[in-house]
Short mmCIF file of C-alpha atoms in Angstrom, two decimals:
data_model
loop_
_atom_site.label_atom_id
_atom_site.label_comp_id
_atom_site.label_asym_id
_atom_site.label_seq_id
_atom_site.Cartn_x
_atom_site.Cartn_y
_atom_site.Cartn_z
CA UNK D 1 47.88 29.16 -14.35
CA UNK D 2 45.77 26.00 -14.36
CA UNK D 3 46.28 25.61 -10.63
CA UNK D 4 45.18 29.21 -10.09
CA UNK D 5 42.01 28.71 -12.18
CA UNK D 6 41.17 25.52 -10.25
CA UNK D 7 41.60 27.25 -6.88
CA UNK D 8 39.51 30.20 -8.08
CA UNK D 9 36.71 27.88 -9.27
CA UNK D 10 36.71 26.00 -5.96
CA UNK D 11 36.58 29.26 -4.00
CA UNK D 12 33.65 30.54 -6.06
CA UNK D 13 31.80 27.23 -5.62
CA UNK D 14 32.24 27.30 -1.84
CA UNK D 15 31.15 30.93 -1.69
CA UNK D 16 28.09 30.22 -3.82
CA UNK D 17 27.14 27.23 -1.63
CA UNK D 18 27.42 29.33 1.51
CA UNK D 19 25.28 32.09 0.03
CA UNK D 20 22.62 29.64 -1.21
CA UNK D 21 22.56 27.81 2.12
CA UNK D 22 22.06 31.07 3.98
CA UNK D 23 19.35 32.08 1.54
CA UNK D 24 17.55 28.73 1.93
CA UNK D 25 17.65 28.91 5.70
CA UNK D 26 16.17 32.42 5.80
CA UNK D 27 13.63 32.52 3.01
CA UNK D 28 12.82 29.12 1.55
CA UNK D 29 9.87 27.02 2.80
CA UNK D 30 10.45 23.58 4.23
CA UNK D 31 10.96 21.01 1.42
CA UNK D 32 8.39 18.57 2.90
CA UNK D 33 5.97 19.63 5.59
CA UNK D 34 4.53 17.05 8.03
CA UNK D 35 0.96 16.12 7.17
CA UNK D 36 -1.69 13.67 8.33
CA UNK D 37 -3.89 11.40 6.27
CA UNK D 38 -5.89 8.19 6.67
CA UNK D 39 -7.08 5.03 4.97
CA UNK D 40 -9.84 2.46 5.32
CA UNK D 41 -8.87 -0.98 3.98
CA UNK D 42 -11.44 -3.80 3.78
CA UNK D 43 -9.13 -6.69 3.00
CA UNK D 44 -11.86 -9.36 3.09
CA UNK D 45 -15.60 -8.93 2.74
CA UNK D 46 -16.79 -12.34 1.65
CA UNK D 47 -19.33 -15.13 1.67
CA UNK D 48 -18.05 -18.68 2.05
CA UNK D 49 -19.62 -22.12 1.90
CA UNK D 50 -17.88 -24.95 3.72
CA UNK D 51 -18.04 -28.70 3.14
CA UNK D 52 -20.88 -28.99 5.69
CA UNK D 53 -23.07 -26.68 3.60
CA UNK D 54 -22.83 -23.76 6.04
CA UNK D 55 -22.82 -20.24 4.56
CA UNK D 56 -20.69 -17.75 6.47
CA UNK D 57 -20.21 -13.99 6.00
CA UNK D 58 -16.74 -12.76 6.98
CA UNK D 59 -15.16 -9.33 7.34
CA UNK D 60 -11.57 -8.28 7.92
CA UNK D 61 -10.77 -4.57 7.90
CA UNK D 62 -8.46 -1.91 9.29
CA UNK D 63 -8.46 1.86 9.34
CA UNK D 64 -5.66 4.23 10.25
CA UNK D 65 -5.01 7.94 10.63
CA UNK D 66 -1.72 9.70 11.20
CA UNK D 67 1.63 10.63 9.70
CA UNK D 68 4.73 8.83 8.49
CA UNK D 69 5.95 7.73 11.93
CA UNK D 70 2.96 7.67 14.31
CA UNK D 71 -0.59 6.52 13.62
CA UNK D 72 -3.78 5.34 15.29
CA UNK D 73 -5.23 2.05 14.03
CA UNK D 74 -8.62 0.38 14.29
CA UNK D 75 -8.82 -3.32 13.35
CA UNK D 76 -11.91 -5.52 13.19
CA UNK D 77 -12.35 -9.12 12.11
CA UNK D 78 -15.26 -11.53 12.55
CA UNK D 79 -17.90 -13.72 10.97
CA UNK D 80 -21.58 -14.60 11.03
CA UNK D 81 -23.06 -17.95 10.05
CA UNK D 82 -26.10 -17.14 7.98
CA UNK D 83 -29.60 -18.38 8.86
CA UNK D 84 -28.60 -20.07 12.12
CA UNK D 85 -30.27 -17.55 14.43
CA UNK D 86 -26.99 -16.78 16.21
CA UNK D 87 -25.25 -13.39 16.41
CA UNK D 88 -21.88 -12.56 14.90
CA UNK D 89 -18.59 -13.70 16.39
CA UNK D 90 -15.87 -11.10 16.84
CA UNK D 91 -12.44 -12.57 16.31
CA UNK D 92 -10.95 -9.23 17.27
CA UNK D 93 -11.76 -5.54 17.54
CA UNK D 94 -8.75 -3.42 18.47
CA UNK D 95 -7.72 0.21 18.88
CA UNK D 96 -3.96 0.69 18.71
CA UNK D 97 -1.30 3.35 18.72
CA UNK D 98 1.50 2.72 16.23
CA UNK D 99 5.13 3.84 15.96
CA UNK D 100 7.38 3.27 12.94
CA UNK D 101 10.51 1.46 14.18
CA UNK D 102 12.13 0.66 10.82
CA UNK D 103 11.38 1.40 7.15
CA UNK D 104 9.00 -1.58 6.91
CA UNK D 105 7.80 -2.29 10.47
CA UNK D 106 5.46 -0.65 12.97
CA UNK D 107 5.24 -1.48 16.67
CA UNK D 108 1.62 -1.26 17.82
CA UNK D 109 0.00 -1.43 21.24
CA UNK D 110 -3.57 -1.02 22.45
CA UNK D 111 -6.73 -2.66 23.72
CA UNK D 112 -9.15 -5.11 22.14
CA UNK D 113 -12.20 -7.30 22.61
CA UNK D 114 -13.47 -10.56 21.10
CA UNK D 115 -16.26 -13.06 21.53
CA UNK D 116 -19.91 -13.58 20.72
CA UNK D 117 -22.18 -10.56 20.36
CA UNK D 118 -24.92 -12.24 22.38
CA UNK D 119 -26.52 -9.86 24.86
CA UNK D 120 -26.00 -12.27 27.77
CA UNK D 121 -22.31 -13.02 27.04
CA UNK D 122 -19.42 -10.90 28.28
CA UNK D 123 -16.78 -10.14 25.70
CA UNK D 124 -13.18 -11.06 26.42
CA UNK D 125 -11.11 -7.89 26.84
CA UNK D 126 -7.35 -7.87 26.37
CA UNK D 127 -4.24 -5.76 25.88
CA UNK D 128 -2.33 -6.35 22.65
CA UNK D 129 1.14 -5.68 21.28
CA UNK D 130 1.63 -6.16 17.55
CA UNK D 131 4.51 -6.16 15.06
CA UNK D 132 2.92 -5.02 11.80
CA UNK D 133 4.57 -4.62 8.41
CA UNK D 134 6.45 -6.23 5.53
CA UNK D 135 8.80 -9.17 6.01
CA UNK D 136 11.57 -9.84 3.43
CA UNK D 137 10.19 -10.64 -0.06
CA UNK D 138 7.15 -8.43 0.76
CA UNK D 139 5.16 -10.78 2.97
CA UNK D 140 2.47 -8.68 4.70
CA UNK D 141 2.43 -9.69 8.37
CA UNK D 142 0.50 -8.93 11.52
CA UNK D 143 1.99 -10.68 14.58
CA UNK D 144 0.06 -10.03 17.78
CA UNK D 145 0.55 -10.99 21.43
CA UNK D 146 -2.57 -10.67 23.61
CA UNK D 147 -3.06 -10.74 27.39
CA UNK D 148 -6.63 -10.78 28.73
CA UNK D 149 -8.06 -9.61 32.07
CA UNK D 150 -7.30 -12.96 33.71
CA UNK D 151 -3.66 -12.94 32.62
CA UNK D 152 -4.18 -15.52 29.86
CA UNK D 153 -1.64 -15.08 27.04
CA UNK D 154 -2.37 -15.88 23.39
CA UNK D 155 -0.84 -15.08 20.03
CA UNK D 156 -2.06 -14.60 16.48
CA UNK D 157 0.01 -14.60 13.28
CA UNK D 158 -1.37 -13.52 9.90
CA UNK D 159 0.66 -13.50 6.69
CA UNK D 160 -0.33 -12.65 3.10
CA UNK D 161 1.64 -12.46 -0.14
CA UNK D 162 0.60 -10.98 -3.47
CA UNK D 163 1.72 -12.85 -6.59
CA UNK D 164 1.24 -10.51 -9.55
CA UNK D 165 -0.24 -12.30 -12.56
CA UNK D 166 -0.86 -9.18 -14.62
CA UNK D 167 -1.19 -5.43 -14.08
CA UNK D 168 -4.66 -5.93 -12.58
CA UNK D 169 -4.81 -9.52 -11.29
CA UNK D 170 -3.19 -11.21 -8.30
CA UNK D 171 -3.00 -14.60 -6.61
CA UNK D 172 -2.80 -14.26 -2.84
CA UNK D 173 -1.85 -17.09 -0.46
CA UNK D 174 -2.81 -16.45 3.16
CA UNK D 175 -1.82 -18.05 6.47
CA UNK D 176 -3.46 -17.58 9.87
CA UNK D 177 -2.15 -19.25 13.02
CA UNK D 178 -3.65 -19.05 16.53
CA UNK D 179 -1.87 -20.21 19.68
CA UNK D 180 -2.19 -19.93 23.47
CA UNK D 181 0.57 -19.92 26.06
CA UNK D 182 -1.82 -20.52 28.98
CA UNK D 183 -5.11 -22.37 29.37
CA UNK D 184 -8.21 -20.21 28.92
CA UNK D 185 -10.88 -22.90 29.05
CA UNK D 186 -13.58 -20.34 29.75
CA UNK D 187 -13.04 -19.24 26.15
CA UNK D 188 -12.42 -22.75 24.73
CA UNK D 189 -8.75 -21.94 24.27
CA UNK D 190 -6.38 -24.56 25.75
CA UNK D 191 -2.64 -23.99 25.70
CA UNK D 192 -0.74 -24.91 22.56
CA UNK D 193 -1.22 -24.21 18.87
CA UNK D 194 -5.00 -23.98 18.57
CA UNK D 195 -5.69 -23.72 14.84
CA UNK D 196 -4.24 -23.10 11.41
CA UNK D 197 -6.03 -21.67 8.39
CA UNK D 198 -4.65 -21.61 4.84
CA UNK D 199 -6.32 -19.69 2.04
CA UNK D 200 -5.79 -18.85 -1.61
CA UNK D 201 -7.60 -16.02 -3.40
CA UNK D 202 -7.58 -14.79 -6.98
CA UNK D 203 -8.58 -11.15 -7.31
CA UNK D 204 -9.09 -8.86 -10.28
CA UNK D 205 -8.87 -5.09 -9.90
CA UNK D 206 -11.74 -3.33 -11.62
CA UNK D 207 -10.00 -0.26 -10.21
CA UNK D 208 -7.16 0.18 -7.74
CA UNK D 209 -9.75 0.68 -5.00
CA UNK D 210 -12.15 -2.14 -5.86
CA UNK D 211 -11.20 -5.76 -6.54
CA UNK D 212 -13.60 -8.75 -6.46
CA UNK D 213 -12.08 -12.17 -5.77
CA UNK D 214 -12.79 -15.88 -5.53
CA UNK D 215 -10.87 -18.47 -3.59
CA UNK D 216 -10.75 -21.41 -1.23
CA UNK D 217 -9.55 -22.13 2.31
CA UNK D 218 -8.73 -25.00 4.62
CA UNK D 219 -8.95 -24.70 8.39
CA UNK D 220 -7.97 -27.23 11.04
CA UNK D 221 -8.07 -27.23 14.83
CA UNK D 222 -4.98 -28.73 16.43
CA UNK D 223 -4.03 -30.49 19.65
CA UNK D 224 -6.37 -30.05 22.60
CA UNK D 225 -8.52 -27.63 20.61
CA UNK D 226 -9.30 -30.40 18.11
CA UNK D 227 -10.28 -32.73 21.00
CA UNK D 228 -12.48 -30.01 22.49
CA UNK D 229 -14.28 -29.33 19.20
CA UNK D 230 -14.86 -33.03 18.59
CA UNK D 231 -16.33 -33.36 22.09
CA UNK D 232 -18.72 -30.50 21.23
CA UNK D 233 -19.81 -32.28 18.06
CA UNK D 234 -17.98 -29.91 15.74
CA UNK D 235 -15.91 -30.81 12.70
CA UNK D 236 -12.31 -29.81 13.50
CA UNK D 237 -11.33 -29.88 9.81
CA UNK D 238 -13.06 -27.58 7.35
CA UNK D 239 -12.75 -26.78 3.66
CA UNK D 240 -14.65 -24.00 1.91
CA UNK D 241 -15.03 -21.83 -1.17
CA UNK D 242 -15.24 -18.04 -0.95
CA UNK D 243 -16.33 -15.08 -3.07
CA UNK D 244 -15.88 -11.50 -1.99
CA UNK D 245 -14.41 -8.09 -2.58
CA UNK D 246 -11.33 -6.18 -1.43
CA UNK D 247 -11.65 -2.40 -1.38
CA UNK D 248 -10.11 0.69 0.17
CA UNK D 249 -10.87 4.37 0.57
#
């Protein structure tokens, strides 16, 4: 009797599953429909003062639009030394297509430009491939390989990590490394590791979308780049204090 009841229950369950599956396939809407959205993130908008007394305005932002697996990105980063009569310097401006290749990583490829915004100076144009996402332990990383019009190859690594101090405050270490695989002396970029920049910021979220911060950084030119900057009368080591805001829309 017990065996009969068990077989009957199993048969009813299978029949019910088949009926529900057929009903879902015919009449039910899709559980999750594909949709597209976007975001503008200004990671750094700051004023810094270095140990030479120079005041510098810096921006670092990205915007994207797309779905869960494919997106279009725009990235821009640069600085302007205040009151020196010179235009801004673009460290990069890039337009990229992006494809999700794992739960935490996107493969990006596109075109970019960098250089001084002087009217009589030609910007350096390049193709770029980037691995963008979260490394283990939630390190935010942007690893880019760039090839310019002359075939010069360079690389840029950026890494950030948020240390939560409270529900609304964070301490964020930051690393930036620039290197070149070929000489590009036209752009003052000899082969080798060109520079390293370490930063530390403390930010407080007045809201999730708006967080002022203060911090400090140390930057050093390395190898042949240090020799080149010294020959130009520049200080190849630099320390500075920063104040700015991080915000997104």
